[in-house]
Each structure stands twice: as structure tokens, then as C-alpha cells.
Tab-separated table of C-alpha atoms and ligand atoms in Angstrom:
chain	number	residue	atom	x	y	z
A	1	MET	CA	2.585	33.192	-4.954
A	2	SER	CA	6.266	33.623	-5.422
A	3	ASN	CA	8.654	32.809	-2.775
A	4	ASN	CA	10.792	36.306	-3.255
A	5	LEU	CA	10.284	38.264	-0.118
A	6	THR	CA	12.767	41.173	-1.535
A	7	SER	CA	11.554	44.612	-1.232
A	8	GLN	CA	10.928	44.696	-5.167
A	9	SER	CA	8.957	41.848	-5.306
A	10	LYS	CA	7.286	41.632	-1.976
A	11	LYS	CA	4.424	43.872	-3.576
A	12	SER	CA	2.970	41.512	-5.749
A	13	ASP	CA	3.828	38.425	-3.787
A	14	GLY	CA	0.891	38.642	-1.259
A	15	LEU	CA	-0.535	40.589	1.941
A	16	HIS	CA	1.311	42.229	4.789
A	17	VAL	CA	-1.142	41.602	7.669
A	18	ALA	CA	-0.476	42.862	10.987
A	19	VAL	CA	-1.989	41.768	14.574
A	20	ILE	CA	-2.363	43.300	17.849
A	21	MET	CA	-3.078	40.042	19.675
A	22	ASP	CA	-5.112	41.798	22.573
A	23	GLY	CA	-7.506	39.712	25.001
A	24	ASN	CA	-5.289	36.865	26.616
A	25	GLY	CA	-5.876	38.401	30.052
A	26	ARG	CA	-9.574	38.726	29.744
A	27	TRP	CA	-9.739	35.385	28.252
A	28	ALA	CA	-7.938	33.912	31.169
A	29	ALA	CA	-10.057	35.578	33.740
A	30	ARG	CA	-13.376	34.491	32.379
A	31	ARG	CA	-12.181	30.943	33.023
A	32	GLY	CA	-10.854	31.820	36.546
A	33	LEU	CA	-7.070	31.476	35.016
A	34	PRO	CA	-4.254	33.605	35.953
A	35	ARG	CA	-3.258	35.777	33.084
A	36	VAL	CA	-0.335	33.918	32.357
A	37	ALA	CA	-2.770	31.072	31.072
A	38	GLY	CA	-4.024	33.601	28.584
A	39	HIS	CA	-0.586	34.270	27.290
A	40	ARG	CA	0.277	30.725	27.024
A	41	ALA	CA	-3.121	30.374	25.105
A	42	GLY	CA	-2.026	33.057	23.288
A	43	VAL	CA	1.263	31.558	22.092
A	44	ALA	CA	-0.990	28.722	20.777
A	45	ALA	CA	-3.140	31.001	18.727
A	46	LEU	CA	-0.008	32.470	17.340
A	47	LYS	CA	1.266	29.018	16.292
A	48	ARG	CA	-1.966	28.250	14.432
A	49	ILE	CA	-2.060	31.334	12.438
A	50	VAL	CA	1.474	30.958	11.401
A	51	GLU	CA	0.698	27.749	10.115
A	52	HIS	CA	-2.449	28.988	7.927
A	53	ALA	CA	-0.955	32.506	7.045
A	54	PRO	CA	0.735	31.367	4.100
A	55	ASP	CA	-1.991	28.919	2.767
A	56	VAL	CA	-4.391	32.129	2.286
A	57	GLY	CA	-2.055	34.660	0.723
A	58	VAL	CA	-0.077	36.222	3.505
A	59	CYS	CA	3.521	36.753	2.918
A	60	VAL	CA	4.327	38.935	6.047
A	61	LEU	CA	2.789	38.557	9.398
A	62	THR	CA	3.861	40.941	11.998
A	63	VAL	CA	2.507	40.726	15.455
A	64	TYR	CA	2.537	42.620	18.637
A	65	ALA	CA	4.188	40.520	21.324
A	66	PHE	CA	5.668	43.447	23.699
A	67	SER	CA	5.152	47.271	23.498
A	68	CYS	CA	7.663	49.558	25.099
A	69	ASP	CA	4.800	50.280	27.388
A	70	ASN	CA	4.265	46.840	28.314
A	71	TRP	CA	7.188	47.249	30.764
A	72	ALA	CA	4.599	49.002	33.287
A	73	ARG	CA	2.930	45.681	33.900
A	74	PRO	CA	3.637	43.798	37.155
A	75	ALA	CA	7.331	42.384	36.840
A	76	ALA	CA	5.782	38.632	37.205
A	77	GLU	CA	3.728	39.086	34.196
A	78	VAL	CA	6.463	40.666	32.150
A	79	GLN	CA	8.895	37.637	33.178
A	80	SER	CA	6.126	35.033	31.892
A	81	LEU	CA	6.196	36.864	28.956
A	82	PHE	CA	9.688	36.867	28.228
A	83	TRP	CA	9.893	33.271	29.656
A	84	LEU	CA	6.916	32.294	26.990
A	85	MET	CA	8.802	33.987	24.030
A	86	ARG	CA	12.050	32.286	24.848
A	87	ALA	CA	10.273	28.892	24.528
A	88	PHE	CA	8.766	29.490	21.864
A	89	LEU	CA	11.772	30.678	20.037
A	90	ARG	CA	13.836	27.592	21.465
A	91	LEU	CA	10.865	24.952	20.476
A	92	GLU	CA	9.625	26.113	17.313
A	93	THR	CA	12.782	27.215	15.499
A	94	GLU	CA	13.411	23.929	13.630
A	95	ARG	CA	9.562	23.469	12.759
A	96	LEU	CA	9.727	27.073	11.420
A	97	ARG	CA	12.893	26.459	9.170
A	98	ARG	CA	11.276	23.526	8.171
A	99	LYS	CA	8.255	25.498	7.065
A	100	SER	CA	10.593	27.873	5.369
A	101	VAL	CA	9.197	30.643	7.712
A	102	ARG	CA	11.960	33.277	8.367
A	103	VAL	CA	11.747	35.385	11.592
A	104	GLN	CA	12.620	38.257	12.283
A	105	ILE	CA	12.379	40.416	15.571
A	106	ILE	CA	11.562	44.146	15.388
A	107	GLY	CA	11.738	46.419	18.336
A	108	ARG	CA	14.716	47.742	20.648
A	109	ARG	CA	17.286	44.854	21.575
A	110	ASP	CA	18.950	46.807	24.416
A	111	ARG	CA	16.613	45.458	27.307
A	112	VAL	CA	15.594	42.520	25.987
A	113	PRO	CA	16.699	39.859	28.774
A	114	ALA	CA	20.166	38.215	27.619
A	115	ALA	CA	18.751	34.716	27.497
A	116	VAL	CA	15.777	35.833	25.112
A	117	LEU	CA	17.897	37.587	22.934
A	118	ARG	CA	20.407	34.706	22.598
A	119	GLU	CA	17.425	32.600	21.244
A	120	VAL	CA	16.359	35.780	19.009
A	121	ASN	CA	19.804	35.612	17.424
A	122	ARG	CA	19.733	32.223	16.739
A	123	THR	CA	16.366	31.843	15.368
A	124	GLU	CA	16.740	34.465	12.921
A	125	PHE	CA	20.011	32.825	11.839
A	126	VAL	CA	18.606	29.305	11.454
A	127	THR	CA	15.441	30.591	9.602
A	128	ALA	CA	17.023	33.362	7.501
A	129	ALA	CA	16.438	31.273	4.227
A	130	GLY	CA	12.698	31.082	4.820
A	131	ARG	CA	10.669	32.676	1.804
A	132	ARG	CA	7.361	31.446	2.322
A	133	LEU	CA	6.501	33.530	5.367
A	134	LEU	CA	8.172	36.481	6.964
A	135	LEU	CA	6.855	36.270	10.466
A	136	ARG	CA	8.171	39.695	12.372
A	137	VAL	CA	7.597	39.758	16.283
A	138	ALA	CA	7.446	42.975	17.761
A	139	ILE	CA	9.442	42.953	21.031
A	140	ASP	CA	9.936	46.249	23.242
A	141	TYR	CA	8.490	47.567	20.149
A	142	SER	CA	6.938	51.334	19.799
A	143	ALA	CA	6.445	52.759	16.559
A	144	ARG	CA	7.014	56.382	17.760
A	145	GLU	CA	10.364	55.316	18.932
A	146	ALA	CA	11.174	53.469	15.685
A	147	ILE	CA	9.643	56.371	13.572
A	148	ALA	CA	12.224	58.718	15.868
A	149	ARG	CA	15.050	56.321	15.264
A	150	ALA	CA	14.731	56.155	11.628
A	151	ALA	CA	14.597	59.918	11.354
A	152	SER	CA	17.825	60.271	13.489
A	153	LEU	CA	19.825	58.323	10.813
A	154	ILE	CA	18.382	60.933	8.130
A	155	PRO	CA	21.087	64.190	7.491
A	156	GLU	CA	19.640	67.102	8.949
A	157	ARG	CA	20.078	69.034	5.728
A	158	ALA	CA	17.741	66.636	3.947
A	159	GLU	CA	14.772	68.269	2.273
A	160	MET	CA	11.334	67.649	3.219
A	161	GLY	CA	10.290	65.567	0.295
A	162	ASP	CA	14.126	63.498	0.948
A	163	ALA	CA	13.183	62.968	4.456
A	164	ARG	CA	9.943	61.238	3.766
A	165	GLY	CA	11.201	59.344	1.153
A	166	ALA	CA	13.962	58.237	3.295
A	167	LEU	CA	11.962	57.371	6.494
A	168	GLN	CA	9.403	55.308	4.140
A	169	TYR	CA	12.842	53.445	2.820
A	170	GLU	CA	14.052	52.720	6.513
A	171	LEU	CA	10.624	51.690	7.804
A	172	THR	CA	9.543	49.580	4.865
A	173	ARG	CA	12.199	47.952	3.135
A	174	GLU	CA	12.134	45.003	4.762
A	175	ALA	CA	8.888	44.083	4.739
A	176	GLY	CA	6.764	46.645	3.220
A	177	GLU	CA	3.495	48.554	4.188
A	178	VAL	CA	0.792	46.829	6.049
A	179	ASP	CA	-2.184	45.940	4.031
A	180	LEU	CA	-4.549	44.664	6.766
A	181	LEU	CA	-4.040	45.576	10.332
A	182	ILE	CA	-6.141	43.399	12.682
A	183	ARG	CA	-6.764	43.736	16.307
A	184	THR	CA	-8.690	41.383	18.523
A	185	GLY	CA	-10.045	41.639	22.208
A	186	GLY	CA	-12.405	44.335	21.386
A	187	GLU	CA	-10.614	47.761	21.621
A	188	LYS	CA	-10.283	50.064	18.682
A	189	ARG	CA	-7.073	51.625	18.739
A	190	LEU	CA	-3.368	51.334	17.408
A	191	SER	CA	-1.198	51.636	20.735
A	192	ASP	CA	1.835	52.845	18.998
A	193	PHE	CA	2.170	49.875	16.425
A	194	LEU	CA	3.369	50.429	12.984
A	195	LEU	CA	2.024	53.647	12.641
A	196	TRP	CA	4.098	54.702	9.608
A	197	GLU	CA	3.752	51.456	7.789
A	198	SER	CA	-0.370	51.291	8.388
A	199	ALA	CA	-0.863	54.718	6.708
A	200	TYR	CA	-2.901	52.872	4.406
A	201	ALA	CA	-3.981	50.031	6.174
A	202	GLU	CA	-7.230	48.420	6.237
A	203	LEU	CA	-8.263	48.370	9.806
A	204	TYR	CA	-10.192	45.268	11.267
A	205	PHE	CA	-11.311	45.281	14.933
A	206	THR	CA	-12.927	42.040	16.603
A	207	ASP	CA	-14.555	41.222	19.913
A	208	CYS	CA	-12.722	37.818	19.757
A	209	MET	CA	-10.031	37.157	22.075
A	210	TRP	CA	-6.703	36.432	20.707
A	211	PRO	CA	-6.699	32.982	22.387
A	212	GLU	CA	-9.647	32.153	20.227
A	213	PHE	CA	-8.365	33.737	16.957
A	214	GLY	CA	-8.038	30.799	14.646
A	215	PRO	CA	-7.692	30.131	11.020
A	216	ALA	CA	-11.755	30.578	10.687
A	217	GLN	CA	-11.227	34.046	12.212
A	218	LEU	CA	-8.213	34.887	9.648
A	219	ASP	CA	-10.292	33.879	6.644
A	220	ALA	CA	-13.115	36.111	7.603
A	221	ALA	CA	-10.915	39.145	8.063
A	222	LEU	CA	-8.857	38.519	4.895
A	223	ALA	CA	-12.562	37.952	3.256
A	224	GLU	CA	-13.663	41.629	4.353
A	225	PHE	CA	-10.290	43.086	3.235
A	226	ARG	CA	-10.786	41.399	-0.105
A	227	HIS	CA	-14.391	43.594	-0.201
A	228	ARG	CA	-13.002	46.962	0.813
A	229	GLU	CA	-12.096	49.016	-1.823
A	230	ARG	CA	-8.575	50.726	-1.511
A	231	ARG	CA	-8.248	54.031	-2.845
A	232	PHE	CA	-4.985	55.357	-1.283
A	233	GLY	CA	-6.276	58.865	-1.403
A	234	ALA	CA	-7.337	58.673	-5.018
A	235	VAL	CA	-10.771	58.772	-6.691
A	236	PRO	CA	-12.362	55.524	-7.329
A	237	ASP	CA	-11.658	55.006	-11.087
A	238	ALA	CA	-7.868	55.513	-10.767
A	239	ALA	CA	-7.646	53.283	-7.321
A	240	VAL	CA	-6.653	49.452	-7.577
A	241	PRO	CA	-9.654	47.556	-8.771
A	242	ARG	CA	-11.052	45.360	-6.194
A	243	SER	CA	-10.159	42.455	-8.278
A	244	ALA	CA	-6.565	42.822	-7.797
A	245	ILE	CA	-6.510	42.354	-4.273
A	246	ALA	CA	-6.841	38.797	-4.500
A	247	VAL	CA	-4.332	36.276	-3.411
A	248	GLY	CA	-1.067	37.369	-5.326
A	249	GLY	CA	-2.584	40.046	-7.179
A	250	ALA	CA	-1.073	43.138	-8.122
A	251	ARG	CA	-2.097	45.746	-5.273
B	1	FPP	C1	-2.423	41.557	25.109
B	1	FPP	O1	-3.307	41.171	25.999
B	1	FPP	C2	-1.324	40.832	24.840
B	1	FPP	C3	0.054	41.125	25.149
B	1	FPP	C4	0.456	42.451	25.752
B	1	FPP	C5	0.992	39.876	24.897
B	1	FPP	C6	0.811	39.309	23.911
B	1	FPP	C7	1.517	38.117	23.643
B	1	FPP	C8	1.638	36.818	23.343
B	1	FPP	C9	0.157	36.272	22.595
B	1	FPP	C10	2.533	35.976	23.500
B	1	FPP	C11	3.785	36.298	23.106
B	1	FPP	C12	4.423	35.439	22.561
B	1	FPP	C13	5.217	34.877	21.458
B	1	FPP	C14	6.086	33.771	21.277
B	1	FPP	C15	5.242	36.184	20.423
B	1	FPP	P1	-3.817	41.517	27.444
B	1	FPP	O2	-3.060	40.358	28.101
B	1	FPP	O3	-3.510	42.707	27.343
B	1	FPP	O4	-5.054	40.846	27.421
B	1	FPP	P2	-6.429	41.972	28.242
B	1	FPP	O5	-6.267	43.002	27.578
B	1	FPP	O6	-7.364	41.163	27.817
B	1	FPP	O7	-5.533	42.199	29.619
């Protein structure tokens, strides 16, 4: 796997895996713990996956930490989620830098608490040279908002083809399209996550609660992914051969 994450090369560099980290609350409730304990365990699970992902052919990992709709949760839970994100960024930045992980936040920044935003900016700056893994954390994120924002940048007179191309460029230039979208926690929906970028993603739903999702579970998801035939709307013969969906293979 090459270490270059530029838009031209990333297609052959490895996979873009996106994760909806669901099930923290239920994991905690089953143990008689407060929901925040589930989120804390969720952060620990995230650290394990970040460690493992580059070793198994993942070059971009996009995780859903907080959606625009999550503001509707009780204020205390929202506060603890932001507290955990801030602590994660503060405590893990140096380790991530050493591991050559580049961190990027996607989503709105105007409503994120100032103290968290400061850590976000610092972490993005400190890890900017990371080439082994691009870790994108979606905070105050909505795919529909992201698409609408990208569309607002396109000149009104753009032809339909131009508009689609411009949106594609705007929404995928940093990280490419999603290859595999994993949702833990047993629900089977996309919850406004990476709707454009996942147009041809393979979907993998598991009953495993996020705090229990570890390297073995990621390996299982990737093993299933590699057995899927990706046709991208074409007929089987014209599609990318299954053998090319190996670590570092052309897709
Ligand atoms: C959904 O589970 C999970 C979230 C809304 C938050 C996910 C956040 C983390 C794993 C921690 C984020 C921290 C960093 C550092 C990125 P849920 O609580 O809705 O679970 P439930 O469906 O069982 O209630």
C-alpha cells in the first residue's frame, strides 16, 4: 500500500471504510450503566479500530461521532459526547501523529463548542503529514447539509452534467467514495451519513454493539466485503474482477 493519500492515487491505495458507531447506549443499559459509560467504551473501541485499520488495507476511515440531529439528545449527553471528543483529541493527538494518522473533522464547525474546536484545529494541524491512515471524524454532520452546501458553491448556470461533476469533485476530493459502510447496533439505516459518497458502497450491518466491535469484527466485515461482486451498475463481465478487491488492488 502506497502512503500517498492524494485524490489521484487513493483509489489504488486501500479502502475507504465508513462506520456508524451505533449501540453505545444499549451496551451501557444492558450493564446497568449510564449512557455516557457506553460512549466512553465507544471511544476505546474507536482507538482499537484506528490502530488495526491500516494493517488490513484501510486507508480512509470515516466515523460518525455526532450528527446534526443528535442535538436533540438530552443536554447532559450532548455535553459528555463533546467532552469525550475533546479528551480524545487532546490525549491521542501525539500518538496519532507518531502512527502517521492524519485526522480531519467533517461537518459544521459553527456550532461546535469553542474548546472542542480548538482541539480540532490543533489535532488537524499536528497530524497533517500523516499518510498511513486518514481518520475523518464526522461531528455535527449531516450528509444532506453537506450536499446542499456543496450545491450552493456551483454556479446557477451549470449544466446538469457539470453540476453532477462539480458535486462529485467537491464531495469526494479529499477521501474518495466509500467502499464499505459498516453500521453496528442492529439498525439498518444510513441516518443521513455520507449519502453521496456511499452511492456504490457495500453495506454491512451487524448486531454487535459498537463498544464490542474490535479488530476481529472489522476483519469479518472486510472478509465479507471482499467476497461481494461490485458491479457499479455494469454487467458482471465488465465489472471490476473480485480478485482486484484485495488489499491495495485496483477497484
Ligand atoms: C450512537 O449510539 C452513537 C453516538 C451518537 C455517538 C458515537 C460516539 C462515540 C463512539 C464517541 C465519539 C468520540 C470520539 C472521540 C469520536 P447510541 O448512543 O445512539 O446507542 P443506542 O442506539 O444504543 O442508544
